mmCIF file of C-alpha atoms and ligand atoms in Angstrom:
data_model
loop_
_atom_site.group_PDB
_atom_site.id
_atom_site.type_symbol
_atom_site.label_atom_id
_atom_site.label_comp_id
_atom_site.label_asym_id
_atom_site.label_seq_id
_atom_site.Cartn_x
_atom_site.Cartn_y
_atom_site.Cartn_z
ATOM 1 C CA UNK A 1 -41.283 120.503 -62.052
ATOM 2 C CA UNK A 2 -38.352 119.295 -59.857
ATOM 3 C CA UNK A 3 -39.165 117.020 -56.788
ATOM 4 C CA UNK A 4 -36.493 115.721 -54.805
ATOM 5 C CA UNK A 5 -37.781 112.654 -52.861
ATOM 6 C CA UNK A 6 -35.826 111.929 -49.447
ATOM 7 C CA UNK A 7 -34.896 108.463 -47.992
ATOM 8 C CA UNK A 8 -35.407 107.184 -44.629
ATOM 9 C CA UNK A 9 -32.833 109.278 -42.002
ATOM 10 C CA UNK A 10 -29.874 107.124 -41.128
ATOM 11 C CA UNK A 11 -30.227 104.099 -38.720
ATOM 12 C CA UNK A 12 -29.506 104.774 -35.349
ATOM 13 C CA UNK A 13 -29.773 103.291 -32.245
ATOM 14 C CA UNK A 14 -31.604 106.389 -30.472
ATOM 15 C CA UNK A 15 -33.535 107.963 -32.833
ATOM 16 C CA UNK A 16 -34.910 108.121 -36.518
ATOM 17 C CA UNK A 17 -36.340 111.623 -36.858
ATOM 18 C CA UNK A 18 -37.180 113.854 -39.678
ATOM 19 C CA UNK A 19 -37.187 117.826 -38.601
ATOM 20 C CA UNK A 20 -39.251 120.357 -40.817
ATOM 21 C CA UNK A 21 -38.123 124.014 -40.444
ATOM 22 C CA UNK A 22 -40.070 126.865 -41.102
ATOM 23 C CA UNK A 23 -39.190 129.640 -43.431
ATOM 24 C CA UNK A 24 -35.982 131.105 -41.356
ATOM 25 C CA UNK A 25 -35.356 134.256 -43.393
ATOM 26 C CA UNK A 26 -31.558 134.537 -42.558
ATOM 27 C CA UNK A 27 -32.335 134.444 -38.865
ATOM 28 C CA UNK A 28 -28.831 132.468 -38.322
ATOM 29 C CA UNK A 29 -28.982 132.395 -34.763
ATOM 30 C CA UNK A 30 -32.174 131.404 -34.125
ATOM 31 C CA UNK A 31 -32.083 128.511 -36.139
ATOM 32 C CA UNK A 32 -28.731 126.944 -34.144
ATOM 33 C CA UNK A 33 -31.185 127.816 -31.074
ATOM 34 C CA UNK A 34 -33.964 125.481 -32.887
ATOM 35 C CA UNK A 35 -31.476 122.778 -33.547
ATOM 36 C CA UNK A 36 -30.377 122.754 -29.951
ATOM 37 C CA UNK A 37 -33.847 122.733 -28.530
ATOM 38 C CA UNK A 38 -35.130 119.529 -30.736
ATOM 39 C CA UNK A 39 -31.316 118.133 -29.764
ATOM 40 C CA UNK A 40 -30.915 117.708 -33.748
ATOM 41 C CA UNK A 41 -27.972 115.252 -34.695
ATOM 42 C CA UNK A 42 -26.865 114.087 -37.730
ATOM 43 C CA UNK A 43 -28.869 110.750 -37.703
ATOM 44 C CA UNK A 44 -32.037 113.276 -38.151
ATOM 45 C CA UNK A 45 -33.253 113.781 -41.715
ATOM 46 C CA UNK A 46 -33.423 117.793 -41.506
ATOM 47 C CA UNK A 47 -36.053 119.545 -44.500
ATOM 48 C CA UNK A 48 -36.612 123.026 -44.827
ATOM 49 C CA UNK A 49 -39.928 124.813 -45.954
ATOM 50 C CA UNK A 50 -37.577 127.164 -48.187
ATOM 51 C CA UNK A 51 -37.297 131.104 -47.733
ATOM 52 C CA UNK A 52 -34.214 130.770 -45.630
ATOM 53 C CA UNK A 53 -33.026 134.328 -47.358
ATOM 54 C CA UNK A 54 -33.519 137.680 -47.046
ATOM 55 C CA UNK A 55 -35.027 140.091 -44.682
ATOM 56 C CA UNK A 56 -32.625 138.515 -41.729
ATOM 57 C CA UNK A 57 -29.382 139.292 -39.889
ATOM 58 C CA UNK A 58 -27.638 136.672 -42.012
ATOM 59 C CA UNK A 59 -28.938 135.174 -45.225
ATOM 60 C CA UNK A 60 -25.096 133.610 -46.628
ATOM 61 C CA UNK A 61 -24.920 132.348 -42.882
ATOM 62 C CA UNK A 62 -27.605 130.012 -43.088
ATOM 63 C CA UNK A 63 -27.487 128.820 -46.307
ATOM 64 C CA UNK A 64 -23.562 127.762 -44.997
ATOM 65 C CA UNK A 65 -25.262 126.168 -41.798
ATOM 66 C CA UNK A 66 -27.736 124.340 -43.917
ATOM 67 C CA UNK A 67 -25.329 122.962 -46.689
ATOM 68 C CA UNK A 68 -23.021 121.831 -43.488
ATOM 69 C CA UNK A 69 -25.967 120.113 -42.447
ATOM 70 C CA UNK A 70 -26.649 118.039 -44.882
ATOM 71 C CA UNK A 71 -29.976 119.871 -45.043
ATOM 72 C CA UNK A 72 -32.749 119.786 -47.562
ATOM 73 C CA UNK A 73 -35.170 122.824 -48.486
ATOM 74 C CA UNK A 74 -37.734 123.723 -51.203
ATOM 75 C CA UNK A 75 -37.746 126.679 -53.181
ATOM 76 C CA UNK A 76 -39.154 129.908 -51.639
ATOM 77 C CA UNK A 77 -40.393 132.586 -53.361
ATOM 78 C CA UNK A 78 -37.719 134.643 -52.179
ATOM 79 C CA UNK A 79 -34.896 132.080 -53.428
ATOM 80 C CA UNK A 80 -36.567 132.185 -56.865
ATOM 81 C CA UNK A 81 -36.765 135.924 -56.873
ATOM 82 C CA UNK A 82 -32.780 136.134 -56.796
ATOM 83 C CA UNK A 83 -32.603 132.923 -59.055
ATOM 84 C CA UNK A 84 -34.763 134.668 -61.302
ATOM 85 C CA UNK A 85 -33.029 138.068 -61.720
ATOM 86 C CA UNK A 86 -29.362 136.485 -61.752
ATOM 87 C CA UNK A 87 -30.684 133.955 -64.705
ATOM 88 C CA UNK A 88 -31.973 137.161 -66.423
ATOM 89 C CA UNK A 89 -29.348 139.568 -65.883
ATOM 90 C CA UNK A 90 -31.794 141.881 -63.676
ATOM 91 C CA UNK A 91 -30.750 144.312 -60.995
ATOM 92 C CA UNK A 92 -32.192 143.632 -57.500
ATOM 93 C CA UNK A 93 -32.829 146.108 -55.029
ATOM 94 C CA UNK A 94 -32.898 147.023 -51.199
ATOM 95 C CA UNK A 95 -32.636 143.307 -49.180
ATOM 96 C CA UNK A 96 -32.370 140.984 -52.043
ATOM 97 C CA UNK A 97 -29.834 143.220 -53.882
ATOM 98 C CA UNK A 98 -28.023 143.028 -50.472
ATOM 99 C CA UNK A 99 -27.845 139.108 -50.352
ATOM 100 C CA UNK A 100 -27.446 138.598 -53.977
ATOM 101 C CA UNK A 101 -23.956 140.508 -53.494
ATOM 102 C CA UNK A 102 -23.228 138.225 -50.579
ATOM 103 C CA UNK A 103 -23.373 134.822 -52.275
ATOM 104 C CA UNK A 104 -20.753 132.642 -53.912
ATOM 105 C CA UNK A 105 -20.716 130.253 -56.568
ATOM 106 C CA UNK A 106 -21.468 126.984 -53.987
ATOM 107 C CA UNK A 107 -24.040 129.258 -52.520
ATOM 108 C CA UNK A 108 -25.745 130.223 -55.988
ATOM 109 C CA UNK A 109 -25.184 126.176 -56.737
ATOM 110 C CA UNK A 110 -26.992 124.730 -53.965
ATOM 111 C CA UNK A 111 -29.934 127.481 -54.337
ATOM 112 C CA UNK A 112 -30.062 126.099 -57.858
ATOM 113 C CA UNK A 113 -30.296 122.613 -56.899
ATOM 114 C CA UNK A 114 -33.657 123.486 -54.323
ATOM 115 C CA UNK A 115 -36.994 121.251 -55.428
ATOM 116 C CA UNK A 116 -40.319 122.850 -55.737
ATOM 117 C CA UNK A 117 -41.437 120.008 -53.784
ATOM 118 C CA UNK A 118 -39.777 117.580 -51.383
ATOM 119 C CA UNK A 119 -41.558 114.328 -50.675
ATOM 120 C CA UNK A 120 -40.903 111.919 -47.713
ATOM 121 C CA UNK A 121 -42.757 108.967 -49.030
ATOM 122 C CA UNK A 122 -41.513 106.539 -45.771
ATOM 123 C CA UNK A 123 -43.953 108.737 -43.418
ATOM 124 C CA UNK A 124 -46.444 110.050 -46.115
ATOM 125 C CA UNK A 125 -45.728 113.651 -45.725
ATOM 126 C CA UNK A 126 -44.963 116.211 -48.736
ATOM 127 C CA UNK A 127 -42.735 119.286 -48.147
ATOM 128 C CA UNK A 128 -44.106 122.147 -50.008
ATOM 129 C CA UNK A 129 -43.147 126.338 -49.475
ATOM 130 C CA UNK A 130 -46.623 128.170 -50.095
ATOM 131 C CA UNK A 131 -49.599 126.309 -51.152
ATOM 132 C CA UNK A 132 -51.402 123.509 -53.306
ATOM 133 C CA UNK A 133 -54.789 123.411 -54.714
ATOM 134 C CA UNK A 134 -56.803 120.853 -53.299
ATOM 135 C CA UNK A 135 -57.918 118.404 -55.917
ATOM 136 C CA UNK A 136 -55.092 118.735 -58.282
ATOM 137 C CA UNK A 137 -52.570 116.137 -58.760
ATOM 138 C CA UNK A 138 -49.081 116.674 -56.525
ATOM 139 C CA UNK A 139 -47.453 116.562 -60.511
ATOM 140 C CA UNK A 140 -49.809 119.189 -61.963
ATOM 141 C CA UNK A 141 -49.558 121.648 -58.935
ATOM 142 C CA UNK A 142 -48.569 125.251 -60.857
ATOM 143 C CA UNK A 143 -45.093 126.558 -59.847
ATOM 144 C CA UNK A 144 -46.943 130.089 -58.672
ATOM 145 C CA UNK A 145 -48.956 128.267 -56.425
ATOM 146 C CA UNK A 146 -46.211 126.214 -54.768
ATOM 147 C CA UNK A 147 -44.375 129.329 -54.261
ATOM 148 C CA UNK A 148 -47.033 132.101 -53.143
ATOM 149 C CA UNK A 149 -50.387 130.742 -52.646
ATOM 150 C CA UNK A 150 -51.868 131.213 -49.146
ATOM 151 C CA UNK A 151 -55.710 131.528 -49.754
ATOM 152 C CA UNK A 152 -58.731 129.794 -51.765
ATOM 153 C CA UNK A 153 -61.161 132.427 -52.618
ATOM 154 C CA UNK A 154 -65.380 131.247 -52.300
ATOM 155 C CA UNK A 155 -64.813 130.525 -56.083
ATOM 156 C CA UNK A 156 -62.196 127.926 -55.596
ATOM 157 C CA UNK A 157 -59.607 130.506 -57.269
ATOM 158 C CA UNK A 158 -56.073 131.061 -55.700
ATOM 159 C CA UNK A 159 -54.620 134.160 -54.320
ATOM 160 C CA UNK A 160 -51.437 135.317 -52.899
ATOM 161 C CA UNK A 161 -53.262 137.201 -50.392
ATOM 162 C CA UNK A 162 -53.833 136.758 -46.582
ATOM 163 C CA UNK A 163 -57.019 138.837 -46.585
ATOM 164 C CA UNK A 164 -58.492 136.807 -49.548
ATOM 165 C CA UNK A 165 -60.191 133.752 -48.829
ATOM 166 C CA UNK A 166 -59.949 130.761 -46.264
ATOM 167 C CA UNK A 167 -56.570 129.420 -45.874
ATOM 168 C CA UNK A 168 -56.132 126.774 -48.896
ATOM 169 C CA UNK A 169 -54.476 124.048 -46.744
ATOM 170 C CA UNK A 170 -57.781 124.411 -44.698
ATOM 171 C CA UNK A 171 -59.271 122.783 -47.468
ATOM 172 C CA UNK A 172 -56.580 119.942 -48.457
ATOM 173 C CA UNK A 173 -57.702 116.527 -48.505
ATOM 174 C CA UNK A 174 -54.883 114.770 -48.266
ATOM 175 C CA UNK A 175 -54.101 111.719 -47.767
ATOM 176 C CA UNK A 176 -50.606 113.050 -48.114
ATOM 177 C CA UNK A 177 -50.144 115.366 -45.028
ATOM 178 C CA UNK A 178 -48.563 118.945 -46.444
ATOM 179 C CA UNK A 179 -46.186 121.011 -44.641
ATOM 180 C CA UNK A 180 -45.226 124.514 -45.506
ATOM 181 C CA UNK A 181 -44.232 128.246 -44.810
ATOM 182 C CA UNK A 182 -45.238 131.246 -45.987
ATOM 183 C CA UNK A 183 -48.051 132.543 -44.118
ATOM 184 C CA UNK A 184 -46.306 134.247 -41.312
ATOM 185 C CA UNK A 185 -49.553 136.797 -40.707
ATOM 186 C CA UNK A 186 -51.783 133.099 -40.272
ATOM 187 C CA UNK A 187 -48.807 131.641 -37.952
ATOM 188 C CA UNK A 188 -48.808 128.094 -36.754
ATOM 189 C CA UNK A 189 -51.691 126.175 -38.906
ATOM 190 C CA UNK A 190 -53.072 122.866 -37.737
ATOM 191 C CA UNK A 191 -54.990 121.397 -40.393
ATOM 192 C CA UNK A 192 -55.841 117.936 -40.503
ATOM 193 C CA UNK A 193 -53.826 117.064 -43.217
ATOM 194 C CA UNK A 194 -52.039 120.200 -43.298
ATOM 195 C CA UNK A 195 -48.969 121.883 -41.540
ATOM 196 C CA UNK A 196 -48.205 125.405 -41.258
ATOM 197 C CA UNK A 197 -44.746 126.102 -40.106
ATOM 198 C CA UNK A 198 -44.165 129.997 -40.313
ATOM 199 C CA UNK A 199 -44.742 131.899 -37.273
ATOM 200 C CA UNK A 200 -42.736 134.755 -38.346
ATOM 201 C CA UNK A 201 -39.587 134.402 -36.255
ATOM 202 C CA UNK A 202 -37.991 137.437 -38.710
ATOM 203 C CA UNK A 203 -40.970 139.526 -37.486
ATOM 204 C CA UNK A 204 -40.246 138.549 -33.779
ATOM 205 C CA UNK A 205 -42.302 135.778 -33.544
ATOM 206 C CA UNK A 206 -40.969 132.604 -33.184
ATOM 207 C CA UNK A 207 -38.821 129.806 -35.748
ATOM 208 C CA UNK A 208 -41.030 126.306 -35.859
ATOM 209 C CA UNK A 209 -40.188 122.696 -35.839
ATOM 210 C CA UNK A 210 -42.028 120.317 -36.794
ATOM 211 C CA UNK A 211 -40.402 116.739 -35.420
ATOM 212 C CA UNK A 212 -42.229 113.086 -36.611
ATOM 213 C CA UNK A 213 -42.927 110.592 -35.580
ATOM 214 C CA UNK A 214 -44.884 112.463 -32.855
ATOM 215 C CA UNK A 215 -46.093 115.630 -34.284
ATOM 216 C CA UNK A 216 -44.251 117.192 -31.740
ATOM 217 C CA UNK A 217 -43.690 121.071 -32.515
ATOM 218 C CA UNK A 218 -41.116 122.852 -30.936
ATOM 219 C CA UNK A 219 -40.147 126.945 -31.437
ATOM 220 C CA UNK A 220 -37.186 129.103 -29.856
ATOM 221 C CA UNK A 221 -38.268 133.164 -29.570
ATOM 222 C CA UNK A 222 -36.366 135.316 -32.223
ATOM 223 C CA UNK A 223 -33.625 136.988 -30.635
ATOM 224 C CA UNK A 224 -35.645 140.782 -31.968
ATOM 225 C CA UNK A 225 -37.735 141.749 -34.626
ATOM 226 C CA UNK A 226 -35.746 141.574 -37.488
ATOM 227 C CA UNK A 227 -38.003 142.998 -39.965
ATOM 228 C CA UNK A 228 -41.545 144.638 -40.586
ATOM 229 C CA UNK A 229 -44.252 142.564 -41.651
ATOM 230 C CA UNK A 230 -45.700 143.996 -45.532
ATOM 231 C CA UNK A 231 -42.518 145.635 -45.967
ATOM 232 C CA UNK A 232 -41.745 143.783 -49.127
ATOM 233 C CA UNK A 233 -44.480 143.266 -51.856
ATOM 234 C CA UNK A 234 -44.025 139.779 -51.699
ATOM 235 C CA UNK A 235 -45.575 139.270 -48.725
ATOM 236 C CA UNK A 236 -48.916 139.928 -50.024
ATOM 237 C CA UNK A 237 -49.955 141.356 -46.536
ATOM 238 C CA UNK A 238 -52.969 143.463 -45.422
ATOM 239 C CA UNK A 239 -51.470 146.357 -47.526
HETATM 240 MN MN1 MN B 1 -42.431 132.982 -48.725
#
C-alpha cells in the first residue's frame, strides 16, 4: 500500500498551518475561492482528500493548481478509475473518457504518484479518501475500503452504500483522528475522531476546509450545481 507521510509545514513567523480539502471534483474556481477565504500561503502544508477529477467544470485545471501548489492528495476512487483503465488499455466513457483525453504526461505522472493514505504524524491526524474499518491496523486497511467505503452494516461488514449502515467513521476509535471525502449525500461529519470533508460543492453544495491547529472549518458556496448527485455508479447513492 503506498503512504506518503508529510513533514511539519515550513517555519514561519505568522503561521504553521496544515489545510485539508475536500473532494473538489474539478470545481477549479471554487477551490482558488477556498484558498482565498482560509488566506492559504505557501508556508501552509496543503493535503487533499483525493477525487479532485471528474464531474466538474475543470478537472486538468486543478490538478495544474494543485501541482503549482505544492499540494498533496490521496487517491480517489475516481483517480484510480482513470489510472485503472489507462494501465489496462480500457476505453472510458461519458465524464471520465472526457478528462482522460484532457491530461498530459506530468498530469498522468503526478496522479500516479497519489498515496492511498497520507499521514501527518506531527499533529496525529491521517488523511484518508473513503473509509477505514475500525479495529484494523492503518497497514492492513484494504485498498477498496480506502477508496469507497462509507458505511458499517449491523454485522460489522463494509459497504459502498449511503443507505447501508451507520457511517463507519462514526464508529472509529482513533487515537489517530481520520479525515476524508467521499460521502457528499452525509455532508460535513463531526466524529470524535473522525472528519468528514465532502459537502458536495460539485452538487452545489459547498467545498470544505479543514484548517489545524484549531479545527477551524471554513467552506466557499459552489459557483452552480455542477453535476447531479447518483449520476455516476460510483457514487453508490440512494439509486
Ligand atoms: Mn469518491
Amino acid at each position: 500500500m503506498t503512504v506518503a507521510v508529510l513533514g511539519e509545514p515550513r517555519q514561519n513567523r505568522r503561521m504553521k498551518r496544515t489545510i485539508v480539502i475536500g473532494d473538489v471534483h474539478g470545481c477549479l474556481d471554487e477551490l482558488r475561492d477556498l484558498l482565498r477565504e482560509v488566506g492559504a500561503t505557501p508556508a501552509d502544508r496543503l493535503v487533499l482528500a483525493g477525487d479532485l477529477v471528474v464531474k466538474g467544470p475543470d478537472s486538468r485545471g486543478v490538478l495544474r493548481l494543485v501541482r503549482k501548489l505544492g499540494a498533496a492528495s490521496v487517491l480517489g476512487n475516481h483517480e484510480d478509475k482513470l489510472l485503472r483503465a489507462r494501465r489496462q488499455g480500457k476505453t472510458l466513457s461519458g465524464a471520465h473518457r472526457e478528462v482522460a483525453e484532457s491530461l498530459d504526461d506530468d498530469d498522468w505522472r503526478w496522479l500516479e504518484s497519489m498515496p492511498l493514505r497520507i499521514d501527518l504524524p506531527d499533529i496525529g491526524i491521517v488523511v484518508v479518501h473513503a473509509g477505514l474499518i475500525p479495529g484494523v491496523p492503518l497497514d492492513r486497511q484494504r485498498r477498496e475500503n480506502l477508496l469507497s467505503l462509507r458505511s458499517l452494516r449491523a454485522d460489522g461488514t463494509p459497504s459502498r452504500r449511503v443507505d447501508d449502515g451507520e457511517p463507519w467513521a462514526s464508529r472509529w476509535p482513533g487515537p489517530q483522528k481520520v479525515v476524508f471525502g467521499h460521502d457528499a449525500l452525509r455532508g460535513l461529519q463531526r466524529h470524535r475522531f473522525a472528519t468528514g470533508l465532502d459537502t458536495g460543492c460539485v452538487y452545489g453544495g459547498v467545498l470544505t476546509a479543514l484548517v489545524e491547529p484549531g479545527s477551524l472549518l471554513v467552506s466557499v458556496p459552489a459557483r452552480r450545481q455542477w453535476a447531479q448527485p447518483g449520476d455516476l455508479e460510483e457514487d453508490g447513492g440512494r439509486q
